[in-house]
PDB file of C-alpha atoms and ligand atoms in Angstrom:
ATOM      1  CA  MET A  14       0.000   0.000   0.000  1.00 90.00           C
ATOM      2  CA  PHE A  15       1.198   3.507  -0.803  1.00 94.00           C
ATOM      3  CA  ASN A  16      -0.456   6.191   1.331  1.00 97.00           C
ATOM      4  CA  ILE A  17      -0.088   9.915   0.796  1.00 98.00           C
ATOM      5  CA  ILE A  18      -1.307  12.972   2.667  1.00 98.00           C
ATOM      6  CA  LEU A  19      -1.948  16.059   0.551  1.00 98.00           C
ATOM      7  CA  PHE A  20      -1.476  18.874   3.017  1.00 98.00           C
ATOM      8  CA  GLY A  21      -1.924  22.638   2.879  1.00 98.00           C
ATOM      9  CA  PRO A  22      -4.067  25.567   3.955  1.00 98.00           C
ATOM     10  CA  PRO A  23      -7.646  26.053   2.706  1.00 97.00           C
ATOM     11  CA  GLY A  24      -7.530  26.982  -0.967  1.00 96.00           C
ATOM     12  CA  SER A  25      -4.026  25.634  -1.575  1.00 98.00           C
ATOM     13  CA  GLY A  26      -5.254  23.281  -4.316  1.00 97.00           C
ATOM     14  CA  LYS A  27      -5.650  20.030  -2.377  1.00 97.00           C
ATOM     15  CA  GLY A  28      -9.007  19.143  -3.938  1.00 95.00           C
ATOM     16  CA  THR A  29      -7.832  20.102  -7.431  1.00 96.00           C
ATOM     17  CA  GLN A  30      -4.594  18.102  -7.298  1.00 98.00           C
ATOM     18  CA  SER A  31      -6.088  15.118  -5.435  1.00 97.00           C
ATOM     19  CA  GLU A  32      -8.280  14.244  -8.392  1.00 96.00           C
ATOM     20  CA  ARG A  33      -5.273  14.113 -10.694  1.00 98.00           C
ATOM     21  CA  ILE A  34      -3.026  12.204  -8.301  1.00 98.00           C
ATOM     22  CA  THR A  35      -5.642   9.538  -7.540  1.00 97.00           C
ATOM     23  CA  ALA A  36      -6.363   9.079 -11.256  1.00 97.00           C
ATOM     24  CA  LYS A  37      -2.663   8.675 -12.110  1.00 97.00           C
ATOM     25  CA  TYR A  38      -1.613   6.400  -9.232  1.00 96.00           C
ATOM     26  CA  GLY A  39      -4.835   4.428  -8.660  1.00 96.00           C
ATOM     27  CA  LEU A  40      -5.218   5.556  -5.063  1.00 97.00           C
ATOM     28  CA  LYS A  41      -8.502   5.863  -3.165  1.00 97.00           C
ATOM     29  CA  HIS A  42      -9.278   9.551  -2.530  1.00 98.00           C
ATOM     30  CA  LEU A  43     -10.473  10.305   1.014  1.00 97.00           C
ATOM     31  CA  SER A  44     -11.427  13.942   1.519  1.00 98.00           C
ATOM     32  CA  THR A  45     -12.859  14.717   4.950  1.00 97.00           C
ATOM     33  CA  GLY A  46     -14.325  17.961   3.541  1.00 96.00           C
ATOM     34  CA  ASP A  47     -16.215  16.011   0.831  1.00 96.00           C
ATOM     35  CA  LEU A  48     -17.317  13.324   3.301  1.00 96.00           C
ATOM     36  CA  LEU A  49     -18.622  15.985   5.706  1.00 96.00           C
ATOM     37  CA  ARG A  50     -20.451  17.872   2.933  1.00 95.00           C
ATOM     38  CA  SER A  51     -22.110  14.638   1.842  1.00 95.00           C
ATOM     39  CA  GLU A  52     -23.245  13.973   5.452  1.00 94.00           C
ATOM     40  CA  ILE A  53     -24.680  17.514   5.561  1.00 95.00           C
ATOM     41  CA  ALA A  54     -26.486  17.007   2.237  1.00 95.00           C
ATOM     42  CA  GLY A  55     -27.995  13.783   3.646  1.00 96.00           C
ATOM     43  CA  GLN A  56     -29.005  15.625   6.860  1.00 95.00           C
ATOM     44  CA  THR A  57     -27.507  12.786   8.931  1.00 94.00           C
ATOM     45  CA  PRO A  58     -26.866  13.274  12.687  1.00 92.00           C
ATOM     46  CA  LEU A  59     -23.117  13.498  11.926  1.00 92.00           C
ATOM     47  CA  GLY A  60     -23.750  16.099   9.208  1.00 94.00           C
ATOM     48  CA  LEU A  61     -25.996  18.168  11.451  1.00 93.00           C
ATOM     49  CA  ALA A  62     -23.326  18.111  14.179  1.00 91.00           C
ATOM     50  CA  ALA A  63     -20.596  19.181  11.718  1.00 95.00           C
ATOM     51  CA  GLN A  64     -22.552  21.882   9.890  1.00 95.00           C
ATOM     52  CA  SER A  65     -22.394  24.625  12.527  1.00 94.00           C
ATOM     53  CA  PHE A  66     -18.605  24.287  12.837  1.00 96.00           C
ATOM     54  CA  MET A  67     -18.035  24.373   9.082  1.00 96.00           C
ATOM     55  CA  GLU A  68     -20.279  27.397   8.560  1.00 94.00           C
ATOM     56  CA  LYS A  69     -18.180  29.341  11.057  1.00 95.00           C
ATOM     57  CA  GLY A  70     -14.894  28.251   9.489  1.00 96.00           C
ATOM     58  CA  GLN A  71     -13.990  26.116  12.505  1.00 97.00           C
ATOM     59  CA  LEU A  72     -12.610  22.607  12.512  1.00 98.00           C
ATOM     60  CA  VAL A  73     -15.112  19.836  13.203  1.00 97.00           C
ATOM     61  CA  PRO A  74     -14.281  17.991  16.491  1.00 97.00           C
ATOM     62  CA  ASP A  75     -11.515  15.390  16.157  1.00 96.00           C
ATOM     63  CA  GLU A  76     -13.620  12.422  17.303  1.00 94.00           C
ATOM     64  CA  VAL A  77     -16.173  13.029  14.526  1.00 94.00           C
ATOM     65  CA  VAL A  78     -13.633  13.065  11.670  1.00 96.00           C
ATOM     66  CA  ILE A  79     -11.513  10.248  13.094  1.00 95.00           C
ATOM     67  CA  GLU A  80     -14.580   7.989  13.293  1.00 93.00           C
ATOM     68  CA  MET A  81     -15.492   8.942   9.717  1.00 94.00           C
ATOM     69  CA  ILE A  82     -11.996   8.089   8.407  1.00 95.00           C
ATOM     70  CA  SER A  83     -11.912   4.852  10.366  1.00 94.00           C
ATOM     71  CA  SER A  84     -15.147   3.719   8.651  1.00 94.00           C
ATOM     72  CA  ALA A  85     -13.855   4.820   5.244  1.00 95.00           C
ATOM     73  CA  LEU A  86     -10.691   2.714   5.716  1.00 95.00           C
ATOM     74  CA  ASP A  87     -12.792  -0.297   6.744  1.00 94.00           C
ATOM     75  CA  ASN A  88     -15.071   0.183   3.733  1.00 94.00           C
ATOM     76  CA  ASN A  89     -12.137   0.022   1.278  1.00 95.00           C
ATOM     77  CA  PRO A  90     -10.238  -3.148   2.232  1.00 92.00           C
ATOM     78  CA  ASN A  91      -8.873  -3.713  -1.285  1.00 92.00           C
ATOM     79  CA  ALA A  92      -7.470  -0.233  -1.966  1.00 94.00           C
ATOM     80  CA  ASN A  93      -3.913  -0.019  -3.384  1.00 92.00           C
ATOM     81  CA  GLY A  94      -3.364   2.936  -1.114  1.00 96.00           C
ATOM     82  CA  PHE A  95      -5.074   6.117   0.050  1.00 97.00           C
ATOM     83  CA  LEU A  96      -4.712   9.787  -0.687  1.00 98.00           C
ATOM     84  CA  PHE A  97      -5.798  11.727   2.396  1.00 98.00           C
ATOM     85  CA  ASP A  98      -7.037  15.200   1.446  1.00 98.00           C
ATOM     86  CA  GLY A  99      -7.767  17.648   4.272  1.00 97.00           C
ATOM     87  CA  PHE A 100      -6.971  15.018   6.906  1.00 98.00           C
ATOM     88  CA  PRO A 101      -5.237  15.006   9.360  1.00 98.00           C
ATOM     89  CA  ARG A 102      -5.827  18.622  10.394  1.00 98.00           C
ATOM     90  CA  THR A 103      -4.660  18.370  14.026  1.00 98.00           C
ATOM     91  CA  THR A 104      -1.842  16.500  15.729  1.00 98.00           C
ATOM     92  CA  ALA A 105      -4.447  14.335  17.494  1.00 98.00           C
ATOM     93  CA  GLN A 106      -5.872  13.352  14.088  1.00 98.00           C
ATOM     94  CA  ALA A 107      -2.345  12.527  12.852  1.00 98.00           C
ATOM     95  CA  GLU A 108      -1.684  10.273  15.846  1.00 97.00           C
ATOM     96  CA  SER A 109      -5.013   8.501  15.353  1.00 97.00           C
ATOM     97  CA  LEU A 110      -4.350   8.014  11.650  1.00 97.00           C
ATOM     98  CA  ASP A 111      -0.943   6.462  12.381  1.00 96.00           C
ATOM     99  CA  LYS A 112      -2.614   4.008  14.780  1.00 97.00           C
ATOM    100  CA  LEU A 113      -5.361   3.099  12.302  1.00 96.00           C
ATOM    101  CA  LEU A 114      -2.771   2.436   9.581  1.00 96.00           C
ATOM    102  CA  ILE A 115      -0.607   0.311  11.894  1.00 95.00           C
ATOM    103  CA  GLN A 116      -3.673  -1.906  12.469  1.00 93.00           C
ATOM    104  CA  LYS A 117      -3.713  -2.404   8.699  1.00 90.00           C
ATOM    105  CA  ASN A 118       0.056  -3.084   8.560  1.00 91.00           C
ATOM    106  CA  THR A 119       0.721   0.046   6.593  1.00 94.00           C
ATOM    107  CA  GLU A 120       1.820   3.674   7.136  1.00 96.00           C
ATOM    108  CA  ILE A 121       2.022   7.133   5.568  1.00 97.00           C
ATOM    109  CA  ALA A 122       4.755   7.119   2.917  1.00 97.00           C
ATOM    110  CA  LEU A 123       4.733  10.809   2.057  1.00 97.00           C
ATOM    111  CA  VAL A 124       3.220  14.151   3.070  1.00 98.00           C
ATOM    112  CA  LEU A 125       3.011  16.589   0.170  1.00 98.00           C
ATOM    113  CA  ALA A 126       2.730  20.094   1.639  1.00 98.00           C
ATOM    114  CA  LEU A 127       1.462  22.797  -0.726  1.00 98.00           C
ATOM    115  CA  GLN A 128       2.738  26.306  -0.007  1.00 98.00           C
ATOM    116  CA  VAL A 129       0.663  29.305  -1.130  1.00 98.00           C
ATOM    117  CA  THR A 130       0.663  32.928   0.077  1.00 98.00           C
ATOM    118  CA  ARG A 131      -2.255  34.102   2.196  1.00 96.00           C
ATOM    119  CA  LYS A 132      -3.267  36.737  -0.354  1.00 96.00           C
ATOM    120  CA  GLU A 133      -3.574  34.107  -3.094  1.00 97.00           C
ATOM    121  CA  LEU A 134      -5.526  31.735  -0.792  1.00 97.00           C
ATOM    122  CA  VAL A 135      -8.131  34.425  -0.039  1.00 96.00           C
ATOM    123  CA  ARG A 136      -8.355  35.324  -3.726  1.00 96.00           C
ATOM    124  CA  ARG A 137      -8.951  31.691  -4.769  1.00 96.00           C
ATOM    125  CA  LEU A 138     -11.537  30.966  -2.079  1.00 96.00           C
ATOM    126  CA  LEU A 139     -13.550  34.137  -2.771  1.00 95.00           C
ATOM    127  CA  ASN A 140     -13.360  33.318  -6.456  1.00 94.00           C
ATOM    128  CA  ARG A 141     -14.686  29.778  -5.883  1.00 94.00           C
ATOM    129  CA  GLY A 142     -17.405  31.313  -3.665  1.00 93.00           C
ATOM    130  CA  LEU A 143     -18.758  33.130  -6.736  1.00 93.00           C
ATOM    131  CA  THR A 144     -19.703  29.870  -8.434  1.00 91.00           C
ATOM    132  CA  SER A 145     -19.830  27.119  -5.797  1.00 88.00           C
ATOM    133  CA  ASP A 146     -22.666  26.705  -3.324  1.00 84.00           C
ATOM    134  CA  ARG A 147     -20.213  26.367  -0.423  1.00 88.00           C
ATOM    135  CA  PRO A 148     -21.320  28.769   2.317  1.00 87.00           C
ATOM    136  CA  ASP A 149     -17.774  28.801   3.777  1.00 92.00           C
ATOM    137  CA  ASP A 150     -16.323  30.319   0.568  1.00 93.00           C
ATOM    138  CA  ASN A 151     -18.472  33.406   0.037  1.00 87.00           C
ATOM    139  CA  ASN A 152     -17.787  35.289   3.264  1.00 90.00           C
ATOM    140  CA  GLU A 153     -14.367  36.820   3.909  1.00 92.00           C
ATOM    141  CA  GLU A 154     -14.799  36.600   7.713  1.00 95.00           C
ATOM    142  CA  VAL A 155     -15.330  32.839   7.489  1.00 95.00           C
ATOM    143  CA  ILE A 156     -12.324  32.505   5.167  1.00 96.00           C
ATOM    144  CA  THR A 157     -10.196  34.423   7.697  1.00 96.00           C
ATOM    145  CA  ALA A 158     -11.440  32.095  10.461  1.00 97.00           C
ATOM    146  CA  ARG A 159     -10.451  29.041   8.370  1.00 96.00           C
ATOM    147  CA  LEU A 160      -6.963  30.442   7.808  1.00 97.00           C
ATOM    148  CA  GLN A 161      -6.615  31.174  11.545  1.00 97.00           C
ATOM    149  CA  GLU A 162      -7.700  27.610  12.408  1.00 97.00           C
ATOM    150  CA  TYR A 163      -5.049  26.386   9.983  1.00 97.00           C
ATOM    151  CA  GLU A 164      -2.312  28.465  11.657  1.00 97.00           C
ATOM    152  CA  ARG A 165      -3.440  27.574  15.186  1.00 97.00           C
ATOM    153  CA  LYS A 166      -4.160  23.867  14.809  1.00 98.00           C
ATOM    154  CA  THR A 167      -3.185  22.440  11.423  1.00 98.00           C
ATOM    155  CA  ALA A 168       0.273  23.846  10.586  1.00 97.00           C
ATOM    156  CA  ALA A 169       1.699  21.685  13.404  1.00 97.00           C
ATOM    157  CA  VAL A 170       0.766  18.536  11.476  1.00 98.00           C
ATOM    158  CA  ALA A 171       3.620  19.196   9.011  1.00 97.00           C
ATOM    159  CA  GLU A 172       6.038  19.472  11.949  1.00 96.00           C
ATOM    160  CA  TYR A 173       4.694  16.181  13.331  1.00 97.00           C
ATOM    161  CA  TYR A 174       5.527  14.326  10.084  1.00 98.00           C
ATOM    162  CA  SER A 175       8.796  16.246   9.580  1.00 97.00           C
ATOM    163  CA  LYS A 176      10.174  14.429  12.606  1.00 96.00           C
ATOM    164  CA  TYR A 177       9.906  11.240  10.544  1.00 93.00           C
ATOM    165  CA  GLY A 178      11.391  12.858   7.416  1.00 94.00           C
ATOM    166  CA  LYS A 179       8.146  12.375   5.482  1.00 97.00           C
ATOM    167  CA  VAL A 180       7.347  15.919   4.340  1.00 98.00           C
ATOM    168  CA  SER A 181       8.015  17.260   0.871  1.00 98.00           C
ATOM    169  CA  TYR A 182       7.230  20.993   0.394  1.00 98.00           C
ATOM    170  CA  ILE A 183       5.852  21.971  -3.008  1.00 98.00           C
ATOM    171  CA  LYS A 184       5.211  25.489  -4.308  1.00 98.00           C
ATOM    172  CA  GLY A 185       1.433  25.611  -4.812  1.00 98.00           C
ATOM    173  CA  GLU A 186       1.372  28.705  -7.062  1.00 98.00           C
ATOM    174  CA  GLY A 187       1.577  28.590 -10.843  1.00 97.00           C
ATOM    175  CA  THR A 188      -0.444  26.536 -13.283  1.00 98.00           C
ATOM    176  CA  VAL A 189      -2.299  23.436 -12.107  1.00 98.00           C
ATOM    177  CA  ASP A 190      -0.212  21.382 -14.606  1.00 98.00           C
ATOM    178  CA  LYS A 191       3.146  22.633 -13.289  1.00 98.00           C
ATOM    179  CA  ILE A 192       2.147  22.000  -9.681  1.00 98.00           C
ATOM    180  CA  PHE A 193       0.933  18.507 -10.623  1.00 98.00           C
ATOM    181  CA  GLU A 194       4.320  17.787 -12.280  1.00 98.00           C
ATOM    182  CA  ALA A 195       6.154  18.817  -9.095  1.00 98.00           C
ATOM    183  CA  LEU A 196       3.855  16.623  -6.979  1.00 98.00           C
ATOM    184  CA  CYS A 197       4.419  13.632  -9.287  1.00 98.00           C
ATOM    185  CA  SER A 198       8.209  14.085  -9.112  1.00 97.00           C
ATOM    186  CA  ALA A 199       8.070  13.978  -5.307  1.00 97.00           C
ATOM    187  CA  ILE A 200       5.859  10.857  -5.404  1.00 97.00           C
ATOM    188  CA  GLU A 201       8.121   9.079  -7.866  1.00 95.00           C
ATOM    189  CA  ALA A 202      11.260   9.937  -5.883  1.00 93.00           C
ATOM    190  CA  LYS A 203       9.627   8.318  -2.844  1.00 89.00           C
ATOM    191  CA  LYS A 204       8.387   5.266  -4.760  1.00 82.00           C
ATOM    192  CA  VAL A 205      11.867   4.568  -6.123  1.00 67.00           C
ATOM    193  CA  ALA A 206      13.640   5.203  -2.790  1.00 66.00           C
TER     194      ALA A 206
HETATM  195  P1  B4P B 313     -12.099  21.196   2.825  1.00 72.82           P
HETATM  196  O1  B4P B 313     -13.219  20.621   2.057  1.00 72.82           O
HETATM  197  O2  B4P B 313     -10.916  20.324   3.072  1.00 72.82           O
HETATM  198  O3  B4P B 313     -11.728  22.506   2.031  1.00 72.82           O
HETATM  199  P2  B4P B 313     -10.490  23.484   2.002  1.00 72.82           P
HETATM  200  O4  B4P B 313      -9.247  22.954   2.643  1.00 72.82           O
HETATM  201  O5  B4P B 313     -11.000  24.735   2.589  1.00 72.82           O
HETATM  202  O6  B4P B 313     -10.196  23.753   0.484  1.00 72.82           O
HETATM  203  P3  B4P B 313      -9.980  22.732  -0.733  1.00 72.82           P
HETATM  204  O7  B4P B 313      -8.794  21.913  -0.449  1.00 72.82           O
HETATM  205  O8  B4P B 313     -11.225  22.005  -1.061  1.00 72.82           O
HETATM  206  O9  B4P B 313      -9.780  23.729  -1.904  1.00 72.82           O
HETATM  207  P4  B4P B 313      -8.661  23.673  -3.011  1.00 72.82           P
HETATM  208  O10 B4P B 313      -7.465  24.081  -2.256  1.00 72.82           O
HETATM  209  O11 B4P B 313      -8.613  22.422  -3.773  1.00 72.82           O
HETATM  210  O12 B4P B 313     -12.612  21.707   4.273  1.00 72.82           O
HETATM  211  C1  B4P B 313     -13.804  22.450   4.455  1.00 72.82           C
HETATM  212  C2  B4P B 313     -14.171  22.478   5.945  1.00 72.82           C
HETATM  213  O13 B4P B 313     -14.496  21.133   6.412  1.00 72.82           O
HETATM  214  C3  B4P B 313     -13.083  22.944   6.930  1.00 72.82           C
HETATM  215  O14 B4P B 313     -13.043  24.352   7.064  1.00 72.82           O
HETATM  216  C4  B4P B 313     -13.548  22.244   8.239  1.00 72.82           C
HETATM  217  O15 B4P B 313     -14.596  22.946   8.882  1.00 72.82           O
HETATM  218  C5  B4P B 313     -14.095  20.916   7.770  1.00 72.82           C
HETATM  219  N1  B4P B 313     -13.097  19.819   7.808  1.00 72.82           N
HETATM  220  C6  B4P B 313     -12.621  19.133   6.717  1.00 72.82           C
HETATM  221  N2  B4P B 313     -11.715  18.214   7.116  1.00 72.82           N
HETATM  222  C7  B4P B 313     -11.609  18.333   8.483  1.00 72.82           C
HETATM  223  C8  B4P B 313     -10.807  17.666   9.460  1.00 72.82           C
HETATM  224  N3  B4P B 313      -9.934  16.718   9.112  1.00 72.82           N
HETATM  225  N4  B4P B 313     -10.937  18.043  10.756  1.00 72.82           N
HETATM  226  C9  B4P B 313     -11.806  18.992  11.120  1.00 72.82           C
HETATM  227  N5  B4P B 313     -12.594  19.675  10.236  1.00 72.82           N
HETATM  228  C10 B4P B 313     -12.497  19.349   8.921  1.00 72.82           C
HETATM  229  O16 B4P B 313      -9.101  24.753  -4.089  1.00 72.82           O
HETATM  230  C11 B4P B 313      -9.516  26.066  -3.798  1.00 72.82           C
HETATM  231  C12 B4P B 313      -9.746  26.861  -5.074  1.00 72.82           C
HETATM  232  O17 B4P B 313      -8.483  27.160  -5.676  1.00 72.82           O
HETATM  233  C13 B4P B 313     -10.550  26.134  -6.152  1.00 72.82           C
HETATM  234  O18 B4P B 313     -11.503  27.023  -6.689  1.00 72.82           O
HETATM  235  C14 B4P B 313      -9.526  25.755  -7.212  1.00 72.82           C
HETATM  236  O19 B4P B 313     -10.067  25.744  -8.519  1.00 72.82           O
HETATM  237  C15 B4P B 313      -8.507  26.869  -7.072  1.00 72.82           C
HETATM  238  N6  B4P B 313      -7.166  26.447  -7.473  1.00 72.82           N
HETATM  239  C16 B4P B 313      -6.579  25.255  -7.234  1.00 72.82           C
HETATM  240  N7  B4P B 313      -5.330  25.227  -7.743  1.00 72.82           N
HETATM  241  C17 B4P B 313      -5.108  26.465  -8.312  1.00 72.82           C
HETATM  242  C18 B4P B 313      -4.000  27.063  -9.004  1.00 72.82           C
HETATM  243  N8  B4P B 313      -2.848  26.413  -9.212  1.00 72.82           N
HETATM  244  N9  B4P B 313      -4.131  28.329  -9.429  1.00 72.82           N
HETATM  245  C19 B4P B 313      -5.280  29.025  -9.221  1.00 72.82           C
HETATM  246  N10 B4P B 313      -6.378  28.514  -8.599  1.00 72.82           N
HETATM  247  C20 B4P B 313      -6.286  27.235  -8.140  1.00 72.82           C
END
């Protein structure tokens, strides 16, 4: 199994690049943002619990997302590997993920960390807010809250994996094709090593 985390602040291109990476390498895409939005659309108890946090730009409580990822791993026993998109977002989530993967005799091979300036992140998210129906993209206050949550709680996840030498930093500005090329080079360097 080859498992990757695509890491970065909101708007750094995780969703965009995940689709390409999973198509090229045959990995199962697990996006906690997508899973949560689908729970909200289905008006499930989990979705209703998550909705108020997401609308304010806050992280959903760890136990909710960890349980969701645990079920997703169990539901995909034959996957070649997983691409985690938007997860883990706290050190507690990272520790839980490591434990879940150990139970499956596997581990994270690589953390691809996209780096984008704050100005560009806000520009992209507001721009997506013009066309998407995501309520967390069309309000600059909520976008600021998401970026603050990232700084306060999520940035530390890269440090957590750095201790194990697993993080590769990639410039997330430029064309989608160029960024994809850089991500593929980092993946291939790891696969060969
Ligand atoms: P997510 O769904 O993960 O959304 P996101 O990080 O805000 O952005 P995303 O990754 O989808 O956007 P992308 O950069 O691809 O999270 C939403 C919310 O769910 C969180 O705020 C939180 O409340 C909750 N949540 C999710 N996971 C959680 C967890 N693990 N724990 C707790 N809470 C959790 O793209 C952004 C835009 O940029 C797009 O319009 C795209 O077209 C554009 N773009 C991409 N690449 C570009 C490029 N190279 N140039 C120009 N534009 C580009």
